[in-house]
Coordinates of C-alpha atoms in Angstrom, one line a residue:
Chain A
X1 CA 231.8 29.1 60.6
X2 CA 234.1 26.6 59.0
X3 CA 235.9 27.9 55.5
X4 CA 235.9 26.1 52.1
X5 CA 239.9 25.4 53.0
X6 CA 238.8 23.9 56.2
X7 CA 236.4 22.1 55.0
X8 CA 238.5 20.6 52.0
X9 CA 241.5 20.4 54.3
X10 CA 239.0 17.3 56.6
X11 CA 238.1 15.1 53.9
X12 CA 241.6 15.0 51.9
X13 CA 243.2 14.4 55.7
X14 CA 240.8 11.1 55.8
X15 CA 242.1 10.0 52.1
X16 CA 245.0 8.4 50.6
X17 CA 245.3 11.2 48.8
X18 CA 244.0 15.0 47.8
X19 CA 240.2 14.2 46.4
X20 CA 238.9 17.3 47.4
X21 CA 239.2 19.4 44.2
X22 CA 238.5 16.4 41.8
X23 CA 235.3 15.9 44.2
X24 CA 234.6 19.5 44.2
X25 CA 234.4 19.4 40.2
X26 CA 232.0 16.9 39.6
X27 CA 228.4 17.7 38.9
X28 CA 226.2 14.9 39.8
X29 CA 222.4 14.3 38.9
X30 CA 220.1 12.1 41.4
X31 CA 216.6 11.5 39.8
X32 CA 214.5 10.8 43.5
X33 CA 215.0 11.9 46.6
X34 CA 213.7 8.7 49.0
X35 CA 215.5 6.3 50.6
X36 CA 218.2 5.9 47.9
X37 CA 218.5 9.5 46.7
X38 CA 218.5 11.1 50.4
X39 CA 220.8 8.9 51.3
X40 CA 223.4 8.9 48.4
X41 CA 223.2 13.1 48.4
X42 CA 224.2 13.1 51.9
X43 CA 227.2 10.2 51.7
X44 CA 228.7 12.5 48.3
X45 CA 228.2 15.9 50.2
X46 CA 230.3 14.8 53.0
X47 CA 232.6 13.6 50.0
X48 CA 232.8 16.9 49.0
X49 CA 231.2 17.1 45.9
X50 CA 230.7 20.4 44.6
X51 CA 227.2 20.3 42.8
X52 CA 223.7 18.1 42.7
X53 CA 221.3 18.3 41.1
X54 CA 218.3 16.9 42.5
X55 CA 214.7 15.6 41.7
X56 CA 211.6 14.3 43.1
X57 CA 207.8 15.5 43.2
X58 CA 207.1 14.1 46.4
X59 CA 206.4 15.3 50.0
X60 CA 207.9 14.0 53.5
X61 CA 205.1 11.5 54.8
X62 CA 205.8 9.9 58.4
X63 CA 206.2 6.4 56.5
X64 CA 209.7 8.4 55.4
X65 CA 210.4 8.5 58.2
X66 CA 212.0 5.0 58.7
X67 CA 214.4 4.6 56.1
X68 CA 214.9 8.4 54.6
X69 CA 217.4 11.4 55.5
X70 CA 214.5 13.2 56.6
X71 CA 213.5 14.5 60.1
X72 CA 210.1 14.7 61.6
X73 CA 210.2 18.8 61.4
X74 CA 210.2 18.1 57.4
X75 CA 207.5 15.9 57.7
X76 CA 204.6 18.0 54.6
X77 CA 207.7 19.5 53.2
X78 CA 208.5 19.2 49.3
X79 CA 211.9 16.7 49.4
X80 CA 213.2 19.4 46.9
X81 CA 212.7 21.6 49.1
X82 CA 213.5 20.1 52.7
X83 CA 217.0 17.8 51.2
X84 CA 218.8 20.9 50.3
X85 CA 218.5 22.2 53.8
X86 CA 219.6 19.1 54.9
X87 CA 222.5 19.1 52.5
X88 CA 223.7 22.5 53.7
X89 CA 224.4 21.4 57.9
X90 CA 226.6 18.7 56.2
X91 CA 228.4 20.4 53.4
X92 CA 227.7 24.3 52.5
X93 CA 229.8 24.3 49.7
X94 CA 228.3 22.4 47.4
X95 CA 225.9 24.2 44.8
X96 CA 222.6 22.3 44.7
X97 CA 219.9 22.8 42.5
X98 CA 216.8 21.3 43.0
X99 CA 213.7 20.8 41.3
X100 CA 210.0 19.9 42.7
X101 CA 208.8 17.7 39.5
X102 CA 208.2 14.6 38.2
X103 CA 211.2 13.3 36.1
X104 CA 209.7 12.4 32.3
X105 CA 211.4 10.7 29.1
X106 CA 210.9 14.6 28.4
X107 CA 212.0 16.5 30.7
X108 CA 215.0 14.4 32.0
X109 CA 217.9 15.2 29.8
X110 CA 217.6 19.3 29.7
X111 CA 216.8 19.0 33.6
X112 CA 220.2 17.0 34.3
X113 CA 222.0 18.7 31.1
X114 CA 225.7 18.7 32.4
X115 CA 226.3 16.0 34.7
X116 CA 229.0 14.1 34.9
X117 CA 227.1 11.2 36.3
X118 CA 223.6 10.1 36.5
X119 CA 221.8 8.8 39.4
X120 CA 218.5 6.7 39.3
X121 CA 217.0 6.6 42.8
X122 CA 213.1 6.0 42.3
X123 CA 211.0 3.7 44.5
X124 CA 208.5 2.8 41.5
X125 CA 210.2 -0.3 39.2
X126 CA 208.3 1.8 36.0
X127 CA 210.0 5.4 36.9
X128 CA 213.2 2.9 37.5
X129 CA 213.3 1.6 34.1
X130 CA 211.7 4.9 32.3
X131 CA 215.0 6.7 33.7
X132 CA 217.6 4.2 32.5
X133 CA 216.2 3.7 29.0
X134 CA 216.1 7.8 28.8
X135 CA 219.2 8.2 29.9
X136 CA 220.5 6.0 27.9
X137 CA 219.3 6.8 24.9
X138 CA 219.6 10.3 25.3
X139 CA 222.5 11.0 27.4
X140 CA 224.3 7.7 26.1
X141 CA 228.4 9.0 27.2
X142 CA 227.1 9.6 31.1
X143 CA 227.4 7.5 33.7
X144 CA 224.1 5.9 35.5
X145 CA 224.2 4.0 38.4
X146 CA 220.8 2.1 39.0
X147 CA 219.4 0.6 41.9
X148 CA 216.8 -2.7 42.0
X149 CA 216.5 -4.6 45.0
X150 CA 216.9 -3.6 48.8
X151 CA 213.7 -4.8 50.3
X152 CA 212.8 -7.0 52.8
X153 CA 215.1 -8.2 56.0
X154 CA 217.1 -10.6 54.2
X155 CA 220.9 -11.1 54.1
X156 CA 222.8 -7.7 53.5
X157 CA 225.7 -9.3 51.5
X158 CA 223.3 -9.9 48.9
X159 CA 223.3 -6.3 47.9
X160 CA 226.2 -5.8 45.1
X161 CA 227.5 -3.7 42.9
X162 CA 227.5 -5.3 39.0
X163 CA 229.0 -2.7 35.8
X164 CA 226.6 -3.9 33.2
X165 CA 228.0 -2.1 30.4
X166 CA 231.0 0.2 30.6
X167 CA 228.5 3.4 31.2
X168 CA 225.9 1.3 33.6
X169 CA 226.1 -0.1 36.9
X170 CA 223.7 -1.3 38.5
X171 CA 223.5 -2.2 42.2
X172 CA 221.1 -4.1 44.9
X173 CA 220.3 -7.6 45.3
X174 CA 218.1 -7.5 42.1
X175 CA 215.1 -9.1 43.3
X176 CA 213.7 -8.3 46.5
X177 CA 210.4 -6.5 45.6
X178 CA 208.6 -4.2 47.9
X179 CA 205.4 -4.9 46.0
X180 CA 206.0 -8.2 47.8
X181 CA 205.1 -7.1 51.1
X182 CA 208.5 -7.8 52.4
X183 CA 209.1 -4.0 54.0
X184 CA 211.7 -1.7 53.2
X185 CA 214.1 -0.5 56.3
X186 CA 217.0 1.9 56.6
X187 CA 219.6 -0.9 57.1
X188 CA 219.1 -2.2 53.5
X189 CA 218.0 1.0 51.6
X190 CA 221.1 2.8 53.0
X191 CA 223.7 -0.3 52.1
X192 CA 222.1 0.0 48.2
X193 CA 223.2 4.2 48.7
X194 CA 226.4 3.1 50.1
X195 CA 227.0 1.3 47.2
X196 CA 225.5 3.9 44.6
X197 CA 227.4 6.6 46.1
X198 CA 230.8 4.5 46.3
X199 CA 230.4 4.0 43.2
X200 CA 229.8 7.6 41.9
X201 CA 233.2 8.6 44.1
X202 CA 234.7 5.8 42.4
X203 CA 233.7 6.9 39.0
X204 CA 235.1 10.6 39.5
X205 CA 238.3 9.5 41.2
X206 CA 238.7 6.7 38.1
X207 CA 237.9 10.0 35.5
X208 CA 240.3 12.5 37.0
X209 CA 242.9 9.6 37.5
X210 CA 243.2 9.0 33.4
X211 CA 243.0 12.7 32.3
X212 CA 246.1 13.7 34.6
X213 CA 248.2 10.7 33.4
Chain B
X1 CA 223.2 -19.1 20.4
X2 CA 222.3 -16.0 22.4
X3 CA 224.1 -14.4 25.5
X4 CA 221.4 -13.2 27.7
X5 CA 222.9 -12.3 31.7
X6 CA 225.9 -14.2 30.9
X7 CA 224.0 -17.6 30.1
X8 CA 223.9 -19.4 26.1
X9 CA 220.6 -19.6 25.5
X10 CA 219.0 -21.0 22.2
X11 CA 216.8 -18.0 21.2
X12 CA 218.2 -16.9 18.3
X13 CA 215.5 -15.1 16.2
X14 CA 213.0 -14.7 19.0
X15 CA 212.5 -11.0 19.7
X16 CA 213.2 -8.6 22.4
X17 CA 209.5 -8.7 23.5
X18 CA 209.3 -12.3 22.6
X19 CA 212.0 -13.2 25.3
X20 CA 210.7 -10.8 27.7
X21 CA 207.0 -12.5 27.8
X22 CA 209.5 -16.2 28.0
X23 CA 211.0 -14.7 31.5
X24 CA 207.8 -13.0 32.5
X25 CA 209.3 -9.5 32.6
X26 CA 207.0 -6.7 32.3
X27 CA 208.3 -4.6 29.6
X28 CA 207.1 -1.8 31.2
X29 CA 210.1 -2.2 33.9
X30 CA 213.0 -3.2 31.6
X31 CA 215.9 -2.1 30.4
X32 CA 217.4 -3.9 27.6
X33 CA 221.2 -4.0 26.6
X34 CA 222.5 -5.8 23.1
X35 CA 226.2 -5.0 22.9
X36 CA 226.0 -3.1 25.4
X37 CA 223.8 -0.6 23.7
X38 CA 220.4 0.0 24.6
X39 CA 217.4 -1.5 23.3
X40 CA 214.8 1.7 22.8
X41 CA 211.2 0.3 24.1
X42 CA 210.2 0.8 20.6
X43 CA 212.5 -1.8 19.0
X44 CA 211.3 -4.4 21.3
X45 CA 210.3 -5.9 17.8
X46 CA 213.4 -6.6 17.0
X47 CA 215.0 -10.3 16.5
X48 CA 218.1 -11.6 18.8
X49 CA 220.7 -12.2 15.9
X50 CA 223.0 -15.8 17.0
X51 CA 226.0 -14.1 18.7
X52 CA 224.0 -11.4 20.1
X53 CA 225.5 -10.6 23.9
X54 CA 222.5 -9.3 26.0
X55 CA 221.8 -7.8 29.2
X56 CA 218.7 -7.4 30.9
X57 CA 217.3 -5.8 33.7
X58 CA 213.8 -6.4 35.0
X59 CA 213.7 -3.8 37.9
X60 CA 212.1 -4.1 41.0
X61 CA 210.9 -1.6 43.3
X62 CA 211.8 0.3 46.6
X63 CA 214.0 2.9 47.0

């Protein structure tokens, strides 16, 4: 079994510098657990972040199966349920909580009450935009990183990351629609995590940066 | 004039909801930023002051 020092010892000897205790303190909220959120909780576990919380009401379908973390033994399985299993063969050290429900303008800010950052990872554009005007409005000094746009087979350089406003970024191409009929593949859905998840290591490595100096 | 995405545009007095319907958004999958602040779904009555800076976000789905 490999120790907490072990672990912590791996990812600061693949960095510049020592990020595994600043990692290790950040608490981060991802509301969704698809394509985007699967993919962003595994990319910040092996980043050594110390707690998640995670959300999504769904169930592992076979049409999952082509773009999501998810294995074909989870296939029936809550995500809330199966991810945090998942989570555990990367990174055992991180303390995730995680809840089988459907995210409301009610529910959202006591169910992510102390994160550092916020997350939005839904597939639906109305659950999308629900999340960022709650957050917003009720948990106005955190972080949320959005995603819009990561359909289709088009160019992959058309996926960015934009800051909006000092406390939103939001990233994706912005307009490729999967109500379009274009399809949705692994190759674009995990370049929009990459980028959300960059982002949220950029965002704690920035915070701990300007309260040490 | 109005900032809306980084482009002037001459809207000034128009509303949230009124500028929305002009780039056939949905309001429904918005989010709307003036100063950097967010627009609450239930001010989407209000009128773009000249000056304003506005961002907005029509999202679009898969995930």
């Amino acid at each position: 079994m490999v120790t907490e020092a072990e672990f912590a010892a791996a990812v600061d000897s693949r960095s510049d510098r020592p990020i595994y205790a600043n990692m290790h303190a950040a608490r981060i909220g991802i509301a969704g657990l698809g394509g985007l959120g699967s993919n962003i909780a595994a990319a910040l576990v092996r980043s050594g972040v110390g707690q998640l919380v995670l959300a999504d009401f769904d169930t592992v379908e076979l049409s999952n199966i082509n773009r999501q973390l998810y294995t074909l033994s989870h296939i029936g399985r809550r995500k809330a349920d199966a991810l945090p299993e998942i989570l555990r063969e990367i990174n055992p050290f991180c303390a995730v909580t995680s809840h089988a429900l459907r995210i409301t303008a009610e529910n959202c800010a006591e169910i992510f009450a102390g994160c550092d950052i916020m997350i939005e990872a839904f597939d639906d554009p109305v659950q999308k935009a629900m999340l960022v005007n709650t957050v917003m409005t009720q948990m106005p000094e955190t972080p949320l990183i959005c995603g819009s746009g990561m359909a289709g087979f088009g160019n992959a350089n058309a996926i960015t990351t934009r800051r909006i406003t000092p406390k939103l970024t939001l990233c994706g191409d912005g307009v490729t629609d999967v109500a379009d009929g274009v399809g949705l593949t692994a190759s674009r859905v995990m370049i929009c995590a990459g980028h959300m998840a960059a982002r949220a290591v950029e965002l704690i490595l920035e915070e701990n940066r300007s309260e040490s100096t | 004039m109005v900032t809306i995405n980084g482009e002037q545009k001459d809207c000034a007095g128009m509303t949230v909801a009124e500028l929305l319907q002009s780039m056939k958004l949905d309001p429904a999958r918005t989010a709307v930023m003036i100063g950097g602040d967010i627009v609450p779904k239930a001010d989407y009555g209000r009128a773009l002051a000249e000056g304003d800076e506005a961002d907005i976000i029509g999202f679009v789905g898969g995930g």
